[in-house]
XYZ file of C-alpha atoms in Angstrom:
640
model
C -61.071 10.937 113.680
C -64.007 10.569 111.340
C -63.980 11.074 107.601
C -66.662 13.599 106.623
C -67.658 14.041 102.995
C -68.632 17.367 101.447
C -71.920 15.987 100.139
C -73.738 12.799 99.194
C -71.512 12.179 96.172
C -68.790 10.948 98.483
C -65.024 10.777 98.158
C -63.433 13.230 95.721
C -60.688 12.110 93.339
C -59.587 15.031 91.226
C -56.910 17.340 89.892
C -56.116 21.020 89.749
C -56.587 22.320 86.243
C -55.438 24.825 83.687
C -56.067 24.045 80.009
C -53.197 22.039 78.533
C -52.739 24.442 75.582
C -52.642 27.737 77.467
C -52.223 27.262 81.243
C -53.282 30.447 83.068
C -54.205 32.141 79.772
C -56.943 29.610 79.039
C -59.757 32.197 79.308
C -57.913 34.520 76.944
C -56.851 31.811 74.448
C -60.093 29.868 74.690
C -60.112 26.501 72.909
C -63.148 24.384 73.832
C -61.939 21.431 71.751
C -58.726 21.167 73.769
C -60.627 21.610 77.015
C -62.963 18.796 75.957
C -59.969 16.515 75.349
C -58.582 17.471 78.773
C -61.863 16.575 80.439
C -62.073 13.327 78.462
C -58.682 12.463 79.944
C -59.973 13.276 83.438
C -62.999 11.064 82.863
C -60.844 8.180 81.576
C -58.718 8.410 84.720
C -61.834 8.100 86.876
C -61.746 11.643 88.247
C -64.980 13.158 89.516
C -63.814 16.730 90.184
C -61.350 19.372 89.103
C -60.319 22.649 90.661
C -60.299 25.501 88.151
C -59.066 29.079 88.445
C -60.180 32.485 87.309
C -57.341 34.839 86.399
C -58.275 37.830 88.527
C -56.228 40.513 86.681
C -58.119 39.544 83.524
C -61.474 38.823 85.133
C -61.671 42.040 87.180
C -59.639 44.767 85.417
C -61.397 47.689 87.188
C -63.382 48.009 90.426
C -66.907 46.761 89.841
C -66.116 45.718 86.265
C -66.230 42.046 85.248
C -64.889 40.756 81.960
C -68.092 39.008 80.890
C -66.333 37.067 78.133
C -64.479 35.167 80.873
C -67.753 34.225 82.560
C -69.291 33.231 79.225
C -66.355 30.915 78.578
C -66.544 29.618 82.123
C -70.205 28.733 81.529
C -69.198 26.784 78.414
C -66.447 25.173 80.448
C -68.976 23.980 83.022
C -71.039 22.389 80.249
C -67.982 20.539 78.935
C -67.136 19.280 82.426
C -70.729 18.142 83.012
C -70.680 16.134 79.776
C -67.783 14.119 81.217
C -69.229 13.705 84.709
C -66.758 16.163 86.220
C -67.726 18.703 88.901
C -65.788 21.918 89.444
C -64.276 23.875 92.339
C -63.716 27.387 90.868
C -61.084 29.556 92.607
C -61.980 33.250 92.482
C -59.095 35.487 93.620
C -56.022 34.234 91.769
C -53.019 36.501 91.611
C -50.486 33.886 92.711
C -49.731 30.960 90.435
C -46.791 28.580 90.114
C -44.465 30.643 92.259
C -45.263 33.995 90.626
C -47.561 36.892 91.551
C -49.641 38.981 89.154
C -51.278 41.967 90.815
C -54.832 43.189 90.274
C -54.408 46.431 88.279
C -56.557 48.592 90.551
C -55.120 47.391 93.851
C -52.412 50.085 93.787
C -50.654 48.991 96.963
C -53.769 48.635 99.100
C -53.988 45.862 101.687
C -55.891 43.124 99.837
C -57.573 41.709 102.939
C -57.857 44.718 105.271
C -58.516 47.812 103.169
C -62.266 48.665 103.200
C -62.132 49.772 99.546
C -60.717 46.380 98.535
C -63.192 44.389 100.624
C -66.114 46.355 99.167
C -65.206 45.599 95.571
C -64.075 42.038 96.332
C -67.459 41.179 97.840
C -69.084 42.877 94.855
C -67.146 40.577 92.508
C -67.984 37.491 94.545
C -71.699 38.315 94.622
C -71.921 38.863 90.867
C -70.123 35.627 89.989
C -72.012 33.447 92.451
C -75.338 35.017 91.507
C -74.817 34.191 87.839
C -74.037 30.515 88.532
C -76.369 29.949 91.481
C -77.907 26.484 91.362
C -75.500 25.095 88.747
C -74.937 21.556 90.026
C -71.625 21.223 88.166
C -70.120 23.639 90.682
C -69.042 21.532 93.663
C -67.960 24.430 95.841
C -66.397 27.890 95.654
C -62.752 28.375 96.648
C -61.937 31.955 97.604
C -58.302 32.140 96.544
C -55.146 30.348 95.601
C -52.678 30.452 98.502
C -53.442 34.078 99.213
C -50.557 34.653 101.686
C -48.136 33.942 98.829
C -49.652 37.008 97.124
C -50.397 39.281 100.078
C -47.721 38.135 102.517
C -48.437 37.033 106.065
C -51.277 38.748 107.840
C -52.766 38.688 111.295
C -55.232 35.946 112.154
C -57.805 38.681 112.829
C -57.407 40.122 109.320
C -57.627 36.716 107.635
C -60.698 35.765 109.661
C -62.595 39.009 109.035
C -61.832 38.790 105.297
C -62.895 35.135 105.113
C -66.116 35.943 106.955
C -66.928 38.784 104.542
C -66.414 36.590 101.458
C -68.225 33.615 103.013
C -71.254 35.729 103.883
C -71.327 37.274 100.413
C -71.439 33.825 98.800
C -74.039 32.438 101.213
C -76.306 35.454 100.739
C -76.316 34.833 96.986
C -76.505 31.032 97.228
C -77.232 29.627 100.707
C -76.593 26.060 99.487
C -73.111 26.827 98.134
C -70.059 25.236 99.758
C -67.082 27.510 100.497
C -63.376 26.912 101.141
C -60.519 29.393 101.382
C -57.834 27.891 99.125
C -55.072 29.135 101.429
C -53.677 25.636 101.941
C -54.110 25.331 105.737
C -50.398 25.477 106.409
C -49.742 28.429 108.733
C -47.550 26.409 111.108
C -45.609 24.747 108.277
C -44.234 28.047 106.940
C -43.530 30.888 109.379
C -43.832 33.438 106.531
C -47.371 32.249 105.714
C -49.480 33.186 108.730
C -53.092 34.292 108.764
C -55.638 31.626 107.865
C -55.471 29.568 111.036
C -58.052 26.806 110.996
C -58.965 27.473 114.619
C -59.972 31.046 113.700
C -61.728 30.609 110.346
C -63.602 27.391 111.163
C -67.001 29.111 111.406
C -66.637 30.667 107.944
C -65.708 27.667 105.773
C -67.390 24.391 104.848
C -64.167 22.411 104.562
C -60.447 22.792 105.147
C -58.240 22.346 102.086
C -54.624 21.265 102.616
C -51.909 22.197 100.088
C -48.594 20.524 100.853
C -45.461 19.593 98.941
C -42.443 17.745 100.281
C -39.960 20.304 99.056
C -41.407 22.654 101.671
C -38.685 21.570 104.085
C -39.034 22.911 107.600
C -35.411 23.640 108.256
C -32.100 22.879 106.615
C -31.155 19.274 107.212
C -34.684 17.887 107.551
C -34.082 14.626 105.721
C -36.018 11.741 107.207
C -37.998 9.631 104.743
C -40.608 8.395 107.215
C -41.339 11.814 108.685
C -41.484 13.290 105.163
C -43.852 10.514 104.083
C -46.164 11.346 106.996
C -45.944 15.072 106.175
C -49.346 15.158 104.449
C -51.224 12.589 106.597
C -50.101 14.429 109.727
C -51.337 17.732 108.345
C -54.720 16.243 107.456
C -55.120 15.027 111.037
C -53.810 18.286 112.527
C -56.466 20.438 110.821
C -59.285 17.988 111.612
C -61.250 20.241 113.955
C -64.848 21.322 114.508
C -66.331 18.405 112.533
C -65.351 19.983 109.200
C -64.429 17.858 106.174
C -60.716 17.943 105.350
C -59.580 17.687 101.738
C -56.104 17.261 100.266
C -56.707 20.115 97.859
C -53.208 20.206 96.356
C -50.328 17.744 96.271
C -47.938 16.515 93.639
C -44.446 16.734 92.236
C -42.518 17.730 89.159
C -40.838 15.243 86.848
C -37.653 17.231 87.491
C -37.792 16.541 91.228
C -38.361 12.763 91.287
C -37.818 9.733 89.058
C -40.757 8.043 87.347
C -40.954 5.064 89.704
C -40.348 7.269 92.719
C -43.086 9.697 91.596
C -45.582 6.862 91.236
C -44.606 5.540 94.657
C -45.028 8.965 96.213
C -48.520 9.296 94.762
C -49.423 5.823 95.980
C -48.389 6.429 99.591
C -49.990 9.895 99.707
C -53.335 8.800 98.262
C -53.929 5.749 100.414
C -52.522 7.304 103.586
C -54.730 10.363 103.044
C -57.732 8.052 102.781
C -57.057 6.230 106.048
C -56.246 9.523 107.808
C -59.641 11.060 107.194
C -59.401 13.036 103.965
C -62.668 13.539 102.078
C -60.786 13.780 98.788
C -57.462 14.196 97.007
C -56.740 16.598 94.154
C -53.428 16.292 92.328
C -51.429 19.187 90.973
C -52.019 19.038 88.101
C -54.003 17.339 85.319
C -51.503 17.905 82.499
C -48.097 19.310 81.692
C -47.730 22.458 79.597
C -45.599 22.901 76.480
C -45.079 26.619 77.126
C -41.346 27.079 77.843
C -41.295 30.747 76.772
C -44.368 31.741 78.769
C -43.978 33.310 82.226
C -43.641 31.879 84.835
C -42.431 28.718 83.104
C -39.554 30.360 81.265
C -37.648 30.677 84.536
C -39.347 27.877 86.498
C -39.118 24.900 84.117
C -40.071 22.414 86.828
C -43.573 23.930 86.826
C -44.071 22.732 83.239
C -44.090 19.057 84.205
C -46.282 18.639 87.300
C -49.023 16.841 85.375
C -50.358 13.328 85.847
C -50.315 13.288 82.040
C -48.095 15.146 79.576
C -49.310 17.980 77.341
C -50.370 15.443 74.671
C -52.549 13.501 77.126
C -50.134 10.588 77.596
C -50.698 9.269 81.125
C -47.669 9.142 83.430
C -47.057 6.416 86.049
C -48.488 8.646 88.793
C -51.601 9.157 86.646
C -52.032 5.393 86.468
C -51.730 5.238 90.271
C -54.442 7.902 90.588
C -56.690 5.968 88.188
C -56.195 2.758 90.196
C -57.008 4.656 93.383
C -60.219 6.021 91.861
C -61.196 2.526 90.730
C -60.638 1.195 94.258
C -62.703 3.991 95.819
C -65.639 3.265 93.520
C -65.486 -0.536 93.553
C -65.300 -0.781 97.352
C -67.969 1.884 97.967
C -65.518 3.396 100.397
C -67.944 5.973 101.778
C -69.566 3.292 103.918
C -66.351 2.772 105.914
C -64.898 4.727 108.817
C -61.721 4.300 110.892
C -62.180 3.150 114.495
C -62.169 5.824 117.185
C -58.673 6.625 118.395
C -57.745 6.091 122.045
C -54.645 8.299 121.965
C -53.966 11.921 121.109
C -51.128 14.397 120.660
C -51.750 17.643 122.526
C -51.571 20.957 120.648
C -50.523 23.801 122.977
C -52.444 27.063 123.100
C -49.725 29.217 121.523
C -50.048 27.318 118.238
C -53.306 29.153 117.548
C -53.550 31.969 120.121
C -51.429 35.097 119.734
C -49.006 35.749 122.593
C -46.062 38.121 122.452
C -43.862 35.553 124.204
C -44.229 33.073 121.327
C -42.973 33.716 117.812
C -43.637 32.108 114.430
C -40.348 30.263 114.934
C -41.681 28.807 118.200
C -44.756 27.529 116.372
C -42.682 26.042 113.557
C -40.325 24.285 115.955
C -43.213 22.953 118.023
C -45.081 21.782 114.940
C -42.013 19.876 113.795
C -41.930 18.034 117.126
C -45.665 17.327 116.934
C -45.134 15.881 113.460
C -42.238 13.755 114.703
C -44.440 12.481 117.520
C -47.134 11.607 114.972
C -44.525 9.726 112.897
C -43.295 7.743 115.907
C -46.853 6.920 116.939
C -47.616 5.609 113.457
C -44.410 3.582 113.472
C -45.639 2.034 116.725
C -48.994 1.105 115.175
C -50.908 3.826 117.030
C -53.373 6.179 115.351
C -53.290 9.503 117.205
C -55.683 12.424 116.950
C -54.575 15.989 117.639
C -56.258 17.471 120.707
C -56.575 21.174 121.533
C -59.368 21.239 124.115
C -57.984 19.857 127.372
C -61.549 19.456 128.644
C -61.925 16.582 126.145
C -59.165 14.517 127.769
C -61.715 11.986 129.018
C -62.172 10.814 125.403
C -58.630 9.372 125.394
C -56.611 6.869 127.416
C -53.122 7.933 126.317
C -51.788 11.460 125.720
C -48.518 12.433 124.033
C -46.848 15.738 124.912
C -43.544 15.942 123.058
C -41.049 18.755 123.259
C -41.774 20.322 126.639
C -45.262 21.460 125.710
C -46.315 24.526 127.697
C -49.765 24.639 129.235
C -51.721 27.364 130.956
C -51.703 26.991 134.726
C -55.328 25.779 134.977
C -54.604 23.187 132.281
C -51.912 21.567 134.423
C -54.529 21.046 137.136
C -56.962 19.445 134.666
C -54.152 17.254 133.300
C -53.242 16.003 136.780
C -56.887 15.176 137.511
C -57.114 13.207 134.254
C -54.041 11.170 135.210
C -55.416 10.587 138.704
C -58.549 9.178 137.082
C -56.617 6.662 135.002
C -55.066 8.519 132.065
C -51.498 7.827 130.925
C -49.287 10.744 129.903
C -45.993 10.695 127.979
C -44.064 13.963 128.325
C -40.604 14.773 126.984
C -38.438 17.601 128.259
C -37.315 20.489 126.037
C -34.720 22.795 127.468
C -35.273 26.002 125.494
C -37.200 27.480 128.431
C -34.780 26.145 130.998
C -37.386 24.106 132.856
C -40.830 22.502 132.868
C -43.259 25.328 133.556
C -45.758 23.346 135.640
C -46.727 24.545 139.104
C -47.585 20.941 140.066
C -44.378 19.492 138.613
C -43.312 17.357 141.587
C -46.757 15.894 142.235
C -47.387 15.117 138.575
C -43.988 13.754 137.598
C -42.925 12.279 140.948
C -39.463 13.864 140.949
C -37.439 16.954 141.754
C -35.406 18.727 139.084
C -31.831 19.894 139.636
C -31.379 22.464 136.893
C -28.554 24.944 137.405
C -29.971 28.399 136.811
C -28.902 29.645 133.382
C -26.770 26.578 132.591
C -27.240 23.532 130.362
C -26.868 19.871 131.251
C -25.596 18.474 127.979
C -24.683 14.931 127.012
C -21.397 14.653 125.142
C -21.984 11.192 123.684
C -23.089 10.600 120.093
C -25.552 9.021 119.832
C -27.202 9.299 123.232
C -27.869 5.811 124.607
C -30.757 5.106 126.955
C -30.687 1.699 128.666
C -33.593 -0.061 130.350
C -32.994 -0.775 134.026
C -36.074 -3.007 134.307
C -38.671 -4.604 132.096
C -41.035 -2.049 130.596
C -43.431 -3.021 127.829
C -41.398 -4.479 124.964
C -38.105 -3.524 126.668
C -36.207 -6.129 128.661
C -33.640 -5.077 131.226
C -30.521 -3.973 129.347
C -32.305 -3.098 126.084
C -31.278 0.216 124.571
C -32.620 3.154 122.649
C -30.119 5.189 120.668
C -30.976 8.758 119.725
C -28.732 11.047 117.648
C -27.654 13.891 119.871
C -28.443 16.630 117.392
C -27.041 20.160 117.747
C -25.426 21.151 121.008
C -27.186 23.843 122.990
C -30.023 24.469 125.383
C -32.610 22.884 123.079
C -30.955 19.453 123.253
C -29.958 19.592 126.924
C -31.397 17.032 129.325
C -33.278 17.500 132.588
C -31.281 16.476 135.690
C -33.788 14.955 138.043
C -34.136 13.073 141.318
C -37.066 10.650 141.610
C -39.191 11.093 144.715
C -42.245 8.932 143.988
C -41.341 7.901 140.424
C -39.280 4.866 139.466
C -36.446 4.928 136.936
C -36.938 2.676 133.904
C -34.069 3.963 131.752
C -30.747 5.689 132.399
C -28.232 7.316 130.089
C -24.640 6.131 129.733
C -23.621 8.248 132.745
C -26.253 6.621 134.954
C -28.493 9.685 135.038
C -32.248 8.978 135.125
C -33.416 9.284 131.517
C -36.982 7.917 131.571
C -39.077 7.657 134.722
C -42.616 6.460 135.479
C -44.764 8.031 138.173
C -47.856 6.124 139.256
C -50.323 8.614 140.656
C -53.907 7.765 141.454
C -55.192 5.361 138.838
C -52.894 6.686 136.097
C -49.256 7.052 135.150
C -46.884 9.700 133.846
C -43.844 8.759 131.775
C -41.229 11.524 131.638
C -38.317 11.538 129.208
C -35.505 13.696 130.578
C -34.137 14.017 127.032
C -35.811 16.051 124.258
C -36.012 12.925 122.131
C -38.321 14.264 119.418
C -36.255 17.429 118.993
C -33.065 15.392 118.703
C -34.639 13.245 115.983
C -35.891 16.143 113.853
C -32.367 17.543 113.747
C -30.684 14.344 112.557
C -30.973 12.857 109.045
C -32.777 9.512 108.644
C -32.958 9.169 112.431
C -36.281 7.308 112.585
C -34.840 4.323 110.737
C -32.326 3.655 113.504
C -34.136 4.493 116.745
C -36.451 2.432 118.952
C -38.231 5.447 120.348
C -41.455 4.260 118.694
C -41.185 1.122 120.861
C -41.186 3.380 123.923
C -44.392 4.995 122.626
C -45.938 1.551 122.185
C -44.854 0.464 125.665
C -46.394 3.621 127.151
C -49.644 2.909 125.290
C -49.598 -0.542 126.836
C -49.469 1.080 130.280
C -52.748 2.767 129.313
C -54.284 -0.610 128.550
C -54.283 0.032 124.808
C -54.106 -3.078 122.656
C -52.590 -2.522 119.218
C -54.522 -4.859 116.964
C -51.922 -5.386 114.212
C -48.678 -6.531 115.756
C -45.184 -7.502 114.618
C -45.276 -4.954 111.841
C -42.246 -3.312 110.276
C -41.936 0.323 111.499
C -42.102 1.614 107.904
C -45.611 0.202 107.501
C -48.808 2.060 108.281
C -51.877 -0.060 109.005
C -55.133 1.739 108.291
C -58.207 -0.131 109.492
C -61.639 0.929 108.226
C -64.873 -0.545 109.561
C -68.181 -0.541 107.697
C -70.809 1.561 109.453
C -73.779 -0.777 108.941
C -72.384 -4.188 107.944
C -69.896 -6.608 109.510
C -67.131 -5.734 107.075
C -63.601 -4.356 107.431
C -60.865 -3.065 105.159
C -57.185 -3.079 106.032
C -54.899 -0.752 104.066
C -51.183 -1.444 104.526
C -48.852 1.304 103.258
C -45.083 1.171 102.931
C -43.774 4.663 103.710
C -40.212 3.770 102.742
C -38.465 4.046 99.385
C -37.080 0.557 100.095
C -39.113 -2.655 99.677
C -40.430 -4.207 102.894
C -41.238 -7.798 103.822
C -42.988 -8.276 107.131
C -45.451 -10.445 108.968
C -48.550 -8.728 110.298
C -50.473 -10.415 113.089
C -54.139 -9.556 113.640
C -54.369 -10.124 117.383
C -58.161 -9.847 117.407
C -58.625 -12.673 114.897
C -55.363 -14.577 115.568
C -54.548 -14.351 111.875
C -51.159 -13.694 110.300
C -50.654 -11.869 106.998
C -47.454 -12.015 104.969
C -46.684 -8.506 103.681
C -44.339 -8.071 100.705
C -44.395 -4.507 99.368
C -42.357 -2.630 96.799
C -41.041 0.814 97.625
C -43.984 3.006 98.601
C -46.204 0.007 97.932
C -49.750 -0.566 99.133
C -51.763 -3.717 99.727
C -55.387 -3.961 100.809
C -57.306 -6.736 102.520
C -61.017 -7.145 103.142
C -63.041 -9.416 105.362
C -66.722 -9.986 106.108
C -68.285 -11.732 109.063
C -66.146 -14.693 110.126
C -64.214 -14.832 106.863
C -60.429 -14.590 106.790
C -58.682 -11.549 105.367
C -58.456 -11.700 101.557
C -56.339 -9.427 99.312
C -57.929 -6.899 96.957
C -56.177 -6.186 93.617
C -55.417 -2.511 93.112
C -54.845 -2.326 89.371
C -57.820 -1.236 87.294
């Protein structure tokens, strides 16, 4: 992972913006004095960017016709922003806003992204707008839409890619220096009804990926684990980090009606600092202010949308706004753009069907797999690891330790490449997942060192709750007799275990019935650790399961088999340790984040420097240390 900025101005701290007096009607009810006060607030908070929105039904009432008064007001808006040192990301096609859709009058049922008539006039609109504002330095970058699949519905990846390419080319032809993002939110796998803009497909037609994510987007009923939810956004930022593109947290936030004041501030704190250490080039809150518009659609029937601001409608800053201001102050004072995280030695593998279309895999398959990938990311972070997400199996040589949770399926040639990597010294962790009935690997016995004894069409199901795995020998941090307890989760094929008979592998853990539960196969210079239980799937189907399991210790022990040395030891599993190293000077920053809503006290031992830090954090608290040369770690105050 490497943090990549959009341009030389560096890290972006911003907010999504509609004028506080009028919300989405700001171009119709234009009030430059109020807008100036809004931007003065943004400046006082230390923001350097905002994301604005055109209102497409008003901007483009007929094909080829632009409401020039909107563009005139937008030009004045840019001048106001510039006077406060604020740069702007305008969003062009906006028919969806705050949970409601407003259609373009002349669309008349046509496919917004596939109909040639629509694409012709959409590119015409894009060209005219970009041409008028070409070279205006206040414009940071153009954003094509606002969560377009919420307006159009899911679409094929082909349709989304062709549309993105058409809009991207139209902008670049008018202004080759312009930066372009899609505004879709980069969340296809998170919502099965939101497919289309897959990062793997559109990567050649964008200049950054923008993530939009909110914690009330629960994956499935019953998903209630505070650590996994806290890693929801950091995981997504890492997942879409492909092709050397910058990744921005383009939307995040919460309503006052969804969280308490202290809890809201804590949420902001953990999201901001964890996004920083997980490679984001910027964070933009939703939104700058509240709106006092209770009778205005969509707020009349969605009152929670009135109070998403980091300040209220009278410019009074909320606790989360203060957190954002402190974060901005830290970014500037530490000149954070000179720091980068160390290269990761471990990765989580992303299977081909997450981005390729195959009739044998549905949107539900992708959602379920993504949930297990996210759980694996959470466990790795709990263990003190810092995993990348890997799609190209030909890049395995860049990593020492590979995680494959949930019975990941590979193409047949990929299994051969994987076995060669292990033979050459790689260490693989693989957990079974019974939905397919088996492990679909033609080299199964050679790779895993065992035979399976599945009964065709039947499930081997544990009846105990929770499932207890007991170490039969010392392995990493586990002494003989130590246990891991995992909630069983729902009964059925998905939570069944794999009955196996070791041939070359050795058993390191058994279940309560004495069945082999975790085995290690030493093959060539490497090792394969196989969990016969679908541990990650069991955890995602049980509330608050990560707080009571030691599965993260198994991850850490497996990493140790790969020769990985976790630098910061003895940490509490709720803590994330984000190390950043200066690119040209002998300086380091250590960001410690509490991902729990409970306070945490913990010792943290820097094994490289033989130095111990006493950590005492409030709920969702953050502390930061710096060091230079041979100096000891010293704390950095966060309050501005």
